[in-house]
Structures are given as C-alpha cells and as structure tokens.
Coordinates of N, CA and C in Angstrom, one line a residue:
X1 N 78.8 -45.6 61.6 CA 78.3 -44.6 60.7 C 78.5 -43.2 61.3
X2 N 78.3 -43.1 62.5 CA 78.1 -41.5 63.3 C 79.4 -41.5 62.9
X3 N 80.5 -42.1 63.5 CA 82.2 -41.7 63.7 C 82.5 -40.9 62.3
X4 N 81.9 -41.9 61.1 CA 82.4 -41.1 60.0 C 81.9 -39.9 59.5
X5 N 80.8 -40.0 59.6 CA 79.9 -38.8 59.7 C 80.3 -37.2 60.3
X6 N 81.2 -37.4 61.5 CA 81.7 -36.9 62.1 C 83.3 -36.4 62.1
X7 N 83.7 -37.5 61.4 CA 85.1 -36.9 60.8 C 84.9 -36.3 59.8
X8 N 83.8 -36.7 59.3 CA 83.4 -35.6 57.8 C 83.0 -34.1 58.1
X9 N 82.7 -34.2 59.2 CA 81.6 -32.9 59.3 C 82.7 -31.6 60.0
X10 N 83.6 -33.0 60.5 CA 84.9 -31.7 60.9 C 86.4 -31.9 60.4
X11 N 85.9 -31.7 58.8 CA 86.9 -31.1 57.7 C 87.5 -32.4 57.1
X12 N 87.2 -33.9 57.1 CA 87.6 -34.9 56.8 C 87.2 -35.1 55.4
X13 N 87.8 -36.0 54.7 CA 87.2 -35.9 53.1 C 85.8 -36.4 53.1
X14 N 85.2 -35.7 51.6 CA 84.0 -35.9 51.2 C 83.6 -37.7 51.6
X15 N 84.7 -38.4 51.4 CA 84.4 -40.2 51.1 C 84.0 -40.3 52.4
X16 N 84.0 -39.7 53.3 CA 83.6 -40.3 54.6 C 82.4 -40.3 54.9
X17 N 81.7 -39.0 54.5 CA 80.0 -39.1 54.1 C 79.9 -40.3 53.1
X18 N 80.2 -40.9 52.5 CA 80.1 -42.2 52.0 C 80.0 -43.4 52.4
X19 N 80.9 -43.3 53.6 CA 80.9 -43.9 54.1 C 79.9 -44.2 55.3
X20 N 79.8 -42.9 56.2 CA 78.9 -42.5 57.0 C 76.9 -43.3 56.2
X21 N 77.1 -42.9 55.0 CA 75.5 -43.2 54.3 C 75.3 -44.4 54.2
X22 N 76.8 -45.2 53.9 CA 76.6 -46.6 53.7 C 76.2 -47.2 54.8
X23 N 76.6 -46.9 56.0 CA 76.5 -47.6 57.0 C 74.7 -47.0 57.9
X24 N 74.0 -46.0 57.6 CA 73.2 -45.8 57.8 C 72.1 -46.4 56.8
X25 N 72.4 -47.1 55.5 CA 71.6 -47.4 54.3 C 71.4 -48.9 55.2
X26 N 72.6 -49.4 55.6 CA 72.3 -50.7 56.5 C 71.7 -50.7 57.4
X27 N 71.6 -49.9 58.2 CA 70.2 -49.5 59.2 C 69.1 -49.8 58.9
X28 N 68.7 -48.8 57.8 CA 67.7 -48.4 57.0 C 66.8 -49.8 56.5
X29 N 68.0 -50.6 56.0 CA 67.6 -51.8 56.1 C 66.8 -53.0 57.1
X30 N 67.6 -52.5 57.8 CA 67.7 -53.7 59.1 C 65.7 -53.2 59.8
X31 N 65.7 -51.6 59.4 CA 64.4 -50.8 60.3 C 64.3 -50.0 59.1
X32 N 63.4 -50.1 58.5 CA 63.0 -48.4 57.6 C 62.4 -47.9 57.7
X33 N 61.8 -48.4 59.0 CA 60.7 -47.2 60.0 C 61.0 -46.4 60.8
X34 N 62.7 -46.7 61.1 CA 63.4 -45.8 62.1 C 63.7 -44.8 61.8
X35 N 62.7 -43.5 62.6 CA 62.5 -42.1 62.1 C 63.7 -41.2 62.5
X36 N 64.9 -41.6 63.2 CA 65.5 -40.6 63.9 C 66.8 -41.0 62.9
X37 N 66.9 -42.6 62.3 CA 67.8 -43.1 61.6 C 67.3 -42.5 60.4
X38 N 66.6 -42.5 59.9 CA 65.9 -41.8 58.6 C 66.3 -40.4 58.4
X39 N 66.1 -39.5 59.4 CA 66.7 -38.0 59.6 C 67.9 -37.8 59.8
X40 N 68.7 -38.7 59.7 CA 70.5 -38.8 60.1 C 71.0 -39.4 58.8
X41 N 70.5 -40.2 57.9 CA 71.1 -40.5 56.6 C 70.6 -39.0 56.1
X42 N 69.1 -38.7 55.9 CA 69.1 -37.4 55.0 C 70.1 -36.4 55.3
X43 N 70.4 -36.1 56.4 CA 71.3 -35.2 56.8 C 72.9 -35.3 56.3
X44 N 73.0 -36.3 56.6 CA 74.4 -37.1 55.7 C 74.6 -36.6 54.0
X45 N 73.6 -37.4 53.8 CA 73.3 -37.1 52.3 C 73.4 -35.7 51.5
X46 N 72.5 -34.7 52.6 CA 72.9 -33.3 52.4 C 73.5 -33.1 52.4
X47 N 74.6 -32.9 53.7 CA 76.1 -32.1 53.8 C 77.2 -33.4 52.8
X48 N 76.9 -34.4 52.7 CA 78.2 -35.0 51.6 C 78.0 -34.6 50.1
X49 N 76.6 -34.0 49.6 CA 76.5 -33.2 48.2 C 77.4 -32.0 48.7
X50 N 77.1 -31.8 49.5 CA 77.6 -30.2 49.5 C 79.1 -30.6 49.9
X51 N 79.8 -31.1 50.8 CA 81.6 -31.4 49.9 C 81.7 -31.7 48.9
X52 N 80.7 -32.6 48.6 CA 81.1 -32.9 47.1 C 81.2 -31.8 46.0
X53 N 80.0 -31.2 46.3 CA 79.9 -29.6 45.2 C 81.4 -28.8 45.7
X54 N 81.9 -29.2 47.0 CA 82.6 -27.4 47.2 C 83.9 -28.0 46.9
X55 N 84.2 -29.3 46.4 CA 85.7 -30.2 46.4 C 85.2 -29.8 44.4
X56 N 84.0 -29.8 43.9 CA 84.1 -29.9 42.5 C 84.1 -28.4 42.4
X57 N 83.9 -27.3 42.9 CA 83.9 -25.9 43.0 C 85.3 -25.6 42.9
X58 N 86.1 -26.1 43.8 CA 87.3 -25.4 44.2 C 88.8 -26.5 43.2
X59 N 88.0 -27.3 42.3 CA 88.7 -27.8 41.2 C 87.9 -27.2 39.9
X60 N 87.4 -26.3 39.9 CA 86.9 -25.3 39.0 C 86.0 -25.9 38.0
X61 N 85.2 -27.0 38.2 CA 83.9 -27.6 37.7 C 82.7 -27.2 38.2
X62 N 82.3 -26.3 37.6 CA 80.6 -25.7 38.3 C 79.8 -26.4 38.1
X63 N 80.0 -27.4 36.9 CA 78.6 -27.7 36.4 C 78.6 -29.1 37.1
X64 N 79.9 -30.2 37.6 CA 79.6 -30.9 38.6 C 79.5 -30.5 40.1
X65 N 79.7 -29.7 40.1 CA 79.4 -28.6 41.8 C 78.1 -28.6 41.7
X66 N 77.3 -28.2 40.4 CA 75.9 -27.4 40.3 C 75.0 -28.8 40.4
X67 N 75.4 -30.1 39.9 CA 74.8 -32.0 39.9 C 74.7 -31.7 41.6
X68 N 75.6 -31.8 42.3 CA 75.6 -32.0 43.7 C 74.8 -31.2 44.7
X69 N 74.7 -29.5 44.3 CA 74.3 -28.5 45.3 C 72.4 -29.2 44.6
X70 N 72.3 -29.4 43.6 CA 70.9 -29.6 43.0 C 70.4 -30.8 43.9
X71 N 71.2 -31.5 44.2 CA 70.9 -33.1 44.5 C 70.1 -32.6 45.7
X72 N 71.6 -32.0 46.8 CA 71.1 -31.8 47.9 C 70.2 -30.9 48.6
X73 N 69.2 -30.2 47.5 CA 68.3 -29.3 47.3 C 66.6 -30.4 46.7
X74 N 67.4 -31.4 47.1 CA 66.4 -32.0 46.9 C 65.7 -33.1 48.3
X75 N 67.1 -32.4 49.5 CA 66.9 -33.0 50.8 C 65.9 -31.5 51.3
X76 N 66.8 -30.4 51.4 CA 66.3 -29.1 52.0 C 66.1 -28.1 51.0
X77 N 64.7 -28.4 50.2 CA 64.3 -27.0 49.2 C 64.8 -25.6 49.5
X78 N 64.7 -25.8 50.6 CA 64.7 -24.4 51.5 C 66.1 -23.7 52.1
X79 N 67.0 -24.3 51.6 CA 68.6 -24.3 52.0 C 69.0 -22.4 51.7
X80 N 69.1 -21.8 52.1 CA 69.3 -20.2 51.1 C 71.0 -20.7 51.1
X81 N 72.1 -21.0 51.8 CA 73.3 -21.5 51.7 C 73.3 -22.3 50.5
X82 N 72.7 -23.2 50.0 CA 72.9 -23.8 49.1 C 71.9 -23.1 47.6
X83 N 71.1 -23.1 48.1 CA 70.3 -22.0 47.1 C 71.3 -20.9 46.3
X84 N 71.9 -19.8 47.6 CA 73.1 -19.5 47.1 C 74.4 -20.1 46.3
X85 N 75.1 -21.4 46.7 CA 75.7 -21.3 46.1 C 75.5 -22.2 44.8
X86 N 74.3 -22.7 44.4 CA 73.8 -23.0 43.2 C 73.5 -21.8 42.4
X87 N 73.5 -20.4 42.7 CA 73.4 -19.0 41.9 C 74.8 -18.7 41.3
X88 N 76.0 -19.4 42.1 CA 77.4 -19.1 42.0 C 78.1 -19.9 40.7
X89 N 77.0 -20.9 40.9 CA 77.5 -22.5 39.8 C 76.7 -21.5 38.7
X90 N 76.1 -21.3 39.2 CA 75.2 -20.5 37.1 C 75.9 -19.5 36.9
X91 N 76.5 -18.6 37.8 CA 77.1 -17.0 37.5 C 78.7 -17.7 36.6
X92 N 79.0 -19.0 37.5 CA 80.3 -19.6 37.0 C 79.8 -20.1 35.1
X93 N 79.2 -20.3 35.2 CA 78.7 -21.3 33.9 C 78.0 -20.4 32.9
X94 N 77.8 -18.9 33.2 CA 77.6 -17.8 31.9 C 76.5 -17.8 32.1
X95 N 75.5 -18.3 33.2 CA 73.8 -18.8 33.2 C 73.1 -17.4 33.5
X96 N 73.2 -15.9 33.4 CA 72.5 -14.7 34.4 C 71.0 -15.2 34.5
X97 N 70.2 -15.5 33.5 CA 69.2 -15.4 34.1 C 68.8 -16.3 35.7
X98 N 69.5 -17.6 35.4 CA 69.4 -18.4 36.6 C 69.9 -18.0 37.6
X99 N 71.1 -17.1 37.3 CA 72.3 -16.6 38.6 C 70.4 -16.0 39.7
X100 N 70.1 -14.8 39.0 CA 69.4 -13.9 39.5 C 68.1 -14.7 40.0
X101 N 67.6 -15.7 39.5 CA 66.1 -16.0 39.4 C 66.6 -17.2 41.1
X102 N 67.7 -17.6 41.0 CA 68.1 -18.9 42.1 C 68.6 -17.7 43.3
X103 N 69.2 -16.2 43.0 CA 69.4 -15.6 44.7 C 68.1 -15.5 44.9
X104 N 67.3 -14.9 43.9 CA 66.3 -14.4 44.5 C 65.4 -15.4 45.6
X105 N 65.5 -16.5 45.0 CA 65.1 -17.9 46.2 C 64.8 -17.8 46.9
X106 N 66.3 -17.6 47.1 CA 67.3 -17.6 48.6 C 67.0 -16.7 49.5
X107 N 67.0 -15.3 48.8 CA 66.2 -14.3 49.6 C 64.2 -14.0 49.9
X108 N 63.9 -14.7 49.1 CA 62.6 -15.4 49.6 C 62.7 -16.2 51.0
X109 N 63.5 -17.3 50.8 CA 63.9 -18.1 52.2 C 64.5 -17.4 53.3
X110 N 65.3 -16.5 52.9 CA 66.4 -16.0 53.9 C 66.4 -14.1 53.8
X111 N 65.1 -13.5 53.6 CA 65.5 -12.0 53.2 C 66.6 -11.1 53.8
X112 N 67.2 -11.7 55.2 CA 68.3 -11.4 55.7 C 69.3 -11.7 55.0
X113 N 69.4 -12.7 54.5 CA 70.5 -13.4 54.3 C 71.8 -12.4 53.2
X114 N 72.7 -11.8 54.0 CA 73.3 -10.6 53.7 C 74.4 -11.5 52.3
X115 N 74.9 -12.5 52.5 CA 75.8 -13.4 51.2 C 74.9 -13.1 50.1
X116 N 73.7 -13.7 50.0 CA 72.9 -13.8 48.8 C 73.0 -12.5 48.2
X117 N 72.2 -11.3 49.1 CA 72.1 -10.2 48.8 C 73.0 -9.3 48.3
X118 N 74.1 -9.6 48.6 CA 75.8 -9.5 48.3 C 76.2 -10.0 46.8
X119 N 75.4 -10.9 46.6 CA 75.7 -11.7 45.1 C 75.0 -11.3 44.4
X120 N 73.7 -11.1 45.1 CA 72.7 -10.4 43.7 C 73.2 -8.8 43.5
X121 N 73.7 -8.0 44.1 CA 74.0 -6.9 43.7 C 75.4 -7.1 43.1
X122 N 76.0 -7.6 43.3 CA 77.4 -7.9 42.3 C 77.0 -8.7 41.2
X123 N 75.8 -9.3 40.9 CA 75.2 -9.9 39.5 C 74.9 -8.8 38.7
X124 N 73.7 -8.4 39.2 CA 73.6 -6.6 38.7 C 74.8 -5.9 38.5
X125 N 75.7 -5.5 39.0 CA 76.5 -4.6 39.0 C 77.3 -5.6 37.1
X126 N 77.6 -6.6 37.5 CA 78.3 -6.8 36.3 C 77.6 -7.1 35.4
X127 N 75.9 -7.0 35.0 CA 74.9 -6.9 33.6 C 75.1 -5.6 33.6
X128 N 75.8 -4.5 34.5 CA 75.6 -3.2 34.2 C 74.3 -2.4 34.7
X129 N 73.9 -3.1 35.4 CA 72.9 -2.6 36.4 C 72.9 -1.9 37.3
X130 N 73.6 -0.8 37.2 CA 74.2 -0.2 38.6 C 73.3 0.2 39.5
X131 N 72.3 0.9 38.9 CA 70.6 1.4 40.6 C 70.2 0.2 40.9
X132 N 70.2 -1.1 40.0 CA 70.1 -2.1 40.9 C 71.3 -2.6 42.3
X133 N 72.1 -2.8 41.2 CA 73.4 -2.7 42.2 C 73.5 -2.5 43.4
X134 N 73.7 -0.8 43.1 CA 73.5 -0.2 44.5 C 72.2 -0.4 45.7
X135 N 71.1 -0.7 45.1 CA 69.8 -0.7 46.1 C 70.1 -1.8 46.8
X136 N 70.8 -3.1 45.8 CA 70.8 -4.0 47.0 C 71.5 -4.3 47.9
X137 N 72.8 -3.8 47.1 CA 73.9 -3.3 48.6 C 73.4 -2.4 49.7
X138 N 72.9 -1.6 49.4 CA 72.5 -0.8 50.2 C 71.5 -1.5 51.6
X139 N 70.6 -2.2 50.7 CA 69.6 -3.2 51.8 C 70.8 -4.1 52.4
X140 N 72.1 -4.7 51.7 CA 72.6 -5.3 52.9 C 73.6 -4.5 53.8
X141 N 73.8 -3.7 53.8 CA 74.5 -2.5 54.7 C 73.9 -2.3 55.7
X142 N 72.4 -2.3 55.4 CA 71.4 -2.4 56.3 C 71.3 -2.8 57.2
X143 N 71.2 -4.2 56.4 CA 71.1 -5.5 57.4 C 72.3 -5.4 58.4
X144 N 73.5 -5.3 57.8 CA 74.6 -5.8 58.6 C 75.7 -4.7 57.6
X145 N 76.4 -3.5 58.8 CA 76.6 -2.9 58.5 C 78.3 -2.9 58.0
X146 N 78.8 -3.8 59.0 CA 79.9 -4.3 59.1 C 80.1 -5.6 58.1
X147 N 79.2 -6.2 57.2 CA 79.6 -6.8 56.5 C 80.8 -6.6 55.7
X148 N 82.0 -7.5 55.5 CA 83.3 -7.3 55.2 C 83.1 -7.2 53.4
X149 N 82.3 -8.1 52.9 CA 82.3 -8.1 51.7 C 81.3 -6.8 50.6
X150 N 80.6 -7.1 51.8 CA 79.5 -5.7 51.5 C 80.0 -4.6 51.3
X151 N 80.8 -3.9 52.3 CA 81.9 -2.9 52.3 C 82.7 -3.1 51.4
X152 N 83.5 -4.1 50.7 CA 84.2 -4.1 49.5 C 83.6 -3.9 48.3
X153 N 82.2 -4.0 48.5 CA 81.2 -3.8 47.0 C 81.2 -2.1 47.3
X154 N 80.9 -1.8 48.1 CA 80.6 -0.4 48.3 C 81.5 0.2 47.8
X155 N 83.2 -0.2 48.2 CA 83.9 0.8 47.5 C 84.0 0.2 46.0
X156 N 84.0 -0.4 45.2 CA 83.9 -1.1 44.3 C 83.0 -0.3 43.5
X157 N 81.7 -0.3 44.1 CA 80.4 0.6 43.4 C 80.1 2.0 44.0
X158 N 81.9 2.9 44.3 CA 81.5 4.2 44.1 C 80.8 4.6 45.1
X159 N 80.4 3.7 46.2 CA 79.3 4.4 47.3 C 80.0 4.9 48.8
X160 N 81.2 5.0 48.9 CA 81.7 5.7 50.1 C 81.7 6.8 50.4

C-alpha cells in the first residue's frame, strides 16, 4: 500500500491512490484500532480526491472536480488549498456567490494565504467590483510582494 501511495504522490496516476486505499482498507480490517494505519488511509483518501478533482479539472468538468475537492474536505475541513480550489469549481460553474463565500474560508483558515486572496480579488474584479478588487490585491502585495500572479492582477487592475 505505501509503494503505491507513493508512486502516486510523485506524479503517478490518480488509480494508484486506489490502490494504495485498497490495500490500507485491508489493514483496517485485519486492526481498526490501528491509529497510525487509520491516519495513512485518511491521508490517502485525501490526496486521491484531490487527483481525482485536478485530472476532472484539467478535462474541463468542474462539477466532477467540485464531487472530489468536497469529498476530500470532508477528511481536512480546514484545507485553504482545497477550500480554494473548490472556489475555482464554483467561479468555473457560473456559482459567484459560492466562488466568494468558499475563498473567504480559506482566508479565515489561511489569512496569508496569497492564491486565495488572488482569486478573491479577481472574483471581484470580474462582478465589477473594482475598490474591492483592488483592496484585496493590495493586501496580497502585502503579504508577498513578489507574488507572480498578484503582479499580473496589478497590471490587469490599472495599479502600477
């Protein structure tokens, strides 16, 4: 189960977390008190929603991307990576109020977290929110001045 787990985790297909789970569900069996085996399937489980979402993402299905990132937001509430890109699956799917109401999450979890913050002012910017816009770029310029994408919003949003 580790081996596959591990060819998954460095860039191998999503099935190998499948594999990886299967073979830890037999554990689980064999001990289901085994706390360290118990924290290595969840873990599994987590990062194989999330290939699963970024393989249905980048075949241009949000709403099976959005099944997966949800699943595995059901291992780590608290994910702002995933929280994020479940804002991406709603912005993809026409959803604004959820786009905005799921970064803001993320930046409850993560107020640093310069991606999110990055997405929430490019959400705003395209409802036409521009002082929103701008304030939140601004807070991520803050953060991280050198952000590559942040700097592309900036010139984007007239702020250089």
């Amino acid at each position: 189960a580790m081996a596959a787990y591990y060819r998954a985790k460095d860039g191998g297909p999503a099935t190998l977390f499948d594999e990886a789970i299967r073979g830890y569900e037999e554990a689980l069996r064999l001990d289901p008190d085994d706390g360290p085996v118990r924290r290595l399937y969840d873990e599994m489980r987590f990062f194989g929603a999330r290939a699963k979402a970024e393989a249905h993402t980048k075949a241009g299905r949000p709403d099976l991307a959005l099944a997966e990132y949800q699943f595995s937001l059901t291992i780590r509430p608290d994910s702002p990576w995933t929280l994020n890109s479940v804002a991406v699956c709603y912005s993809a799917m026409g959803r604004p109020a959820l786009t905005a109401t799921t970064l803001r999450r993320a930046l409850e979890v993560a107020p640093d977290f310069v991606v999110a913050r990055n997405n929430l002012a490019l959400h705003h910017w395209q409802l036409g929110e521009r002082d929103l816009a701008r304030q939140e770029l601004a807070t991520s310029l803050s953060l991280n001045p050198f952000d590559r994408e942040a700097n592309r919003l900036k010139s984007m949003f007239g702020m250089d």
